[in-house]
Coordinates of C-alpha atoms in Angstrom, one line a residue:
M1 CA 9.2 41.7 -56.3
T2 CA 7.6 38.8 -54.3
R3 CA 9.4 35.5 -54.0
L4 CA 7.4 32.8 -54.1
V5 CA 7.8 29.4 -52.3
L6 CA 6.3 25.8 -53.2
V7 CA 6.4 23.8 -50.6
V8 CA 5.8 19.9 -50.8
E9 CA 4.7 18.3 -48.0
D10 CA 2.6 15.8 -47.0
E11 CA 2.1 16.8 -43.5
P12 CA -1.1 18.8 -43.4
K13 CA -0.3 20.9 -40.3
I14 CA 3.3 21.1 -40.9
R15 CA 2.6 22.1 -44.3
E16 CA 0.4 24.8 -42.9
L17 CA 2.4 25.8 -40.4
V18 CA 5.3 26.5 -42.8
R19 CA 3.0 28.4 -44.9
G20 CA 2.0 30.8 -42.1
Y21 CA 5.4 31.5 -41.2
L22 CA 6.5 32.2 -45.0
E23 CA 3.9 34.5 -45.5
R24 CA 4.1 36.4 -42.5
D25 CA 7.7 37.3 -44.0
G26 CA 5.6 38.4 -47.2
F27 CA 6.6 35.4 -48.9
G28 CA 4.3 34.0 -51.5
V29 CA 3.7 30.3 -51.5
L30 CA 1.9 27.3 -53.1
T31 CA 1.7 23.9 -51.2
T32 CA 1.0 20.5 -52.3
D33 CA 1.5 16.7 -50.4
S34 CA 1.8 15.1 -53.9
G35 CA 5.4 15.0 -55.5
A36 CA 3.5 14.5 -59.2
E37 CA 1.3 17.5 -58.6
A38 CA 4.6 19.4 -57.2
L39 CA 6.6 18.6 -60.2
D40 CA 3.8 20.4 -62.6
L41 CA 3.3 23.5 -60.1
W42 CA 7.3 23.6 -60.6
R43 CA 6.6 23.6 -64.2
H44 CA 3.8 26.0 -64.2
G45 CA 3.9 28.1 -61.2
T46 CA 8.1 29.4 -61.9
P47 CA 8.6 29.4 -57.5
D48 CA 11.7 30.7 -56.4
L49 CA 12.8 27.9 -54.1
L50 CA 11.2 24.8 -53.0
I51 CA 10.6 23.1 -49.4
V52 CA 10.7 19.4 -50.4
D53 CA 9.8 16.1 -48.0
L54 CA 11.6 12.9 -49.0
G55 CA 8.7 11.1 -47.9
L56 CA 5.8 11.6 -49.5
P57 CA 3.4 9.3 -50.4
D58 CA 3.1 9.3 -54.2
V59 CA 6.2 10.2 -56.0
S60 CA 9.1 10.2 -53.7
G61 CA 11.3 13.4 -52.7
E62 CA 14.3 12.2 -53.6
S63 CA 13.0 11.3 -56.9
L64 CA 11.4 14.8 -57.6
I65 CA 14.6 16.6 -56.7
R66 CA 16.7 14.5 -59.1
E67 CA 13.5 15.2 -62.0
V68 CA 13.7 19.2 -60.8
R69 CA 17.7 18.9 -61.1
R70 CA 17.9 17.5 -64.8
Q71 CA 16.4 20.7 -65.7
S72 CA 16.9 23.5 -63.2
D73 CA 19.2 24.8 -60.5
V74 CA 16.8 26.7 -58.9
P75 CA 17.1 26.3 -55.1
I76 CA 15.4 23.4 -53.0
I77 CA 15.7 22.8 -49.4
V78 CA 15.0 19.2 -47.9
L79 CA 12.7 19.1 -44.9
T80 CA 12.5 15.4 -43.7
A81 CA 12.5 13.4 -40.6
R82 CA 15.8 11.9 -41.7
A83 CA 17.5 13.5 -39.2
A84 CA 21.0 10.8 -39.3
E85 CA 24.1 12.6 -40.8
E86 CA 24.0 9.9 -43.7
D87 CA 21.0 11.2 -44.8
R88 CA 21.7 14.6 -44.6
I89 CA 25.1 13.9 -46.8
D90 CA 22.8 12.0 -49.5
G91 CA 20.1 14.8 -49.4
L92 CA 23.4 17.1 -50.7
E93 CA 24.6 14.9 -53.2
L94 CA 21.0 15.4 -54.9
G95 CA 22.2 18.8 -55.5
V96 CA 20.0 20.5 -52.7
D97 CA 20.9 23.2 -51.2
D98 CA 20.2 23.1 -47.3
Y99 CA 18.8 20.6 -45.3
V100 CA 16.1 20.9 -42.6
A101 CA 15.5 18.1 -39.7
K102 CA 12.2 17.7 -38.1
P103 CA 11.2 18.8 -35.7
F104 CA 12.2 22.0 -37.0
S105 CA 11.9 25.5 -36.0
P106 CA 9.8 27.4 -38.4
R107 CA 11.8 30.3 -37.8
E108 CA 14.8 29.2 -38.9
L109 CA 13.1 27.8 -41.8
V110 CA 12.3 31.2 -42.8
L111 CA 15.1 32.7 -41.8
R112 CA 17.5 29.6 -44.4
V113 CA 15.1 30.3 -46.9
G114 CA 16.0 34.0 -46.8
A115 CA 19.8 32.9 -46.8
V116 CA 19.2 30.4 -49.9
L117 CA 17.8 32.9 -52.1
R118 CA 20.2 35.8 -51.3
R119 CA 22.6 33.2 -52.6
G120 CA 21.4 33.4 -55.6
V121 CA 21.8 37.5 -56.1
A122 CA 24.9 38.8 -58.4
Q123 CA 26.9 40.7 -56.1
E124 CA 28.4 44.3 -57.5
V125 CA 31.2 42.8 -58.2
P126 CA 33.1 42.9 -61.8
A127 CA 30.8 41.3 -64.2
R128 CA 33.2 38.9 -65.9
R129 CA 35.9 37.5 -64.2
S130 CA 38.1 34.7 -66.3
Y131 CA 40.8 32.6 -64.4
G132 CA 43.8 30.6 -65.7
G133 CA 43.9 31.5 -69.2
G134 CA 39.9 30.8 -69.7
D135 CA 39.8 28.1 -68.5
L136 CA 37.4 29.1 -65.5
I137 CA 34.9 32.5 -66.3
L138 CA 32.3 33.6 -63.5
D139 CA 30.0 36.1 -65.4
D140 CA 28.2 37.8 -61.6
E141 CA 25.6 39.5 -64.1
R142 CA 24.2 36.1 -65.4
R143 CA 25.3 34.3 -62.4
E144 CA 26.9 32.0 -65.0
V145 CA 30.3 29.8 -65.0
G146 CA 31.8 29.3 -67.8
A147 CA 34.7 26.0 -67.6
H148 CA 37.2 24.5 -70.2
G149 CA 34.7 26.0 -72.8
E150 CA 31.3 24.9 -71.7
V151 CA 29.0 26.7 -69.8
V152 CA 27.7 24.6 -66.4
E153 CA 25.0 25.3 -64.1
L154 CA 25.3 25.7 -60.0
T155 CA 22.8 25.3 -57.1
P156 CA 23.3 28.7 -55.4
T157 CA 25.4 27.3 -53.0
E158 CA 27.6 25.8 -55.1
W159 CA 27.9 29.2 -57.0
S160 CA 28.4 30.9 -53.7
V161 CA 31.2 28.5 -52.5
L162 CA 32.9 28.7 -55.8
Q163 CA 32.6 33.1 -55.8
A164 CA 34.4 33.0 -52.0
L165 CA 37.5 30.9 -53.1
A166 CA 37.7 32.8 -56.4
R167 CA 37.7 35.9 -54.4
V168 CA 41.4 35.3 -53.4
P169 CA 42.9 33.1 -55.6
G170 CA 45.5 30.9 -53.1
R171 CA 44.2 31.5 -50.0
V172 CA 43.3 28.5 -47.7
Y173 CA 39.3 28.9 -46.5
S174 CA 38.2 26.6 -43.2
R175 CA 35.1 25.0 -43.5
L176 CA 33.6 27.1 -41.2
E177 CA 34.5 30.1 -43.2
L178 CA 33.1 28.1 -46.2
V179 CA 29.3 27.8 -44.4
N180 CA 29.3 31.3 -43.1
D181 CA 29.7 32.7 -46.4
A182 CA 27.7 30.5 -48.5
R183 CA 24.9 30.5 -45.7
G184 CA 25.5 34.0 -44.4
Y185 CA 25.5 32.7 -40.5
E186 CA 26.7 29.9 -38.6
F187 CA 24.9 26.3 -38.0
A188 CA 26.0 23.9 -35.4
G189 CA 27.1 20.7 -37.5
Y190 CA 27.0 22.0 -41.3
E191 CA 31.0 22.4 -41.3
R192 CA 30.9 18.9 -42.9
T193 CA 28.6 19.1 -45.5
I194 CA 30.5 21.8 -47.4
D195 CA 32.6 18.9 -48.1
T196 CA 29.3 17.2 -50.1
H197 CA 29.0 21.1 -51.9
V198 CA 32.5 20.6 -53.0
K199 CA 32.4 17.3 -54.5
N200 CA 29.3 18.2 -56.6
L201 CA 31.2 21.5 -57.4
R202 CA 34.1 19.4 -59.0
R203 CA 32.3 17.4 -60.8
K204 CA 30.9 20.7 -62.5
V205 CA 33.7 22.3 -63.2
E206 CA 36.9 20.4 -63.0
H207 CA 38.5 18.1 -65.9
D208 CA 39.5 15.3 -63.8
P209 CA 37.0 15.6 -60.5
G210 CA 39.4 13.0 -58.9
A211 CA 42.9 15.1 -59.4
P212 CA 40.8 18.5 -58.8
T213 CA 43.4 22.0 -60.0
I214 CA 40.4 24.1 -59.4
V215 CA 39.0 23.7 -56.1
E216 CA 42.6 22.1 -54.0
T217 CA 42.3 20.3 -50.6
V218 CA 44.4 21.6 -48.3
V219 CA 44.4 18.5 -45.4
G220 CA 43.3 19.1 -42.2
V221 CA 42.5 23.1 -42.9
G222 CA 39.9 23.1 -45.9
Y223 CA 40.0 24.6 -49.8
R224 CA 41.1 27.0 -52.3
F225 CA 40.9 28.1 -55.1
G226 CA 44.3 26.8 -57.3
L227 CA 43.9 29.0 -61.1
C228 CA 45.3 32.4 -61.1
A229 CA 43.0 35.6 -62.1
D230 CA 44.3 36.7 -65.9
G231 CA 44.7 40.0 -66.6

């Protein structure tokens, strides 16, 4: 099945460059230079992934992402000239799955699109797993998480991080291990962004994100899953 990518970029040359590389890799592509039109295309075109430039001429990329995130966990990759670490962290805190700074490699961008989409596919593991006496339930068929009796929506990266940690409760995972597990391959400088994804994940699954019991920090090393598997 052809996966559909919505590219929201106001620079025509970059927009067409990204379109060309995606189409050569077998993706369907929708494009626009408008944040307002992007919302309409997203609502009616049902894309599988969005690539969003932050510097749009009408609606800001950040506003577009916030609006989409209020309603959906569709994968989002930011493509922007804002390359500082603070900008990247701010973008990830919006709930995006990846952050690509210009100038960029179109081929690498296509690889990242594929990696993010693969993270959203359920793996062949037990369909439903329970931890901590039912405090946390992972349903791989539906790609749903139940936390303290409530169903919560995770982005593909948040889902992959939680899956990796829950695979072996109590095992300590380094940030680099989680980057490689979540992204499928390694990118220099992306280890620290795991902290941002963990922060977002804790907001969704912990009783008290300031005192986590599910995704625990191991100072100087990384993270571990703090619940025991049921049954």
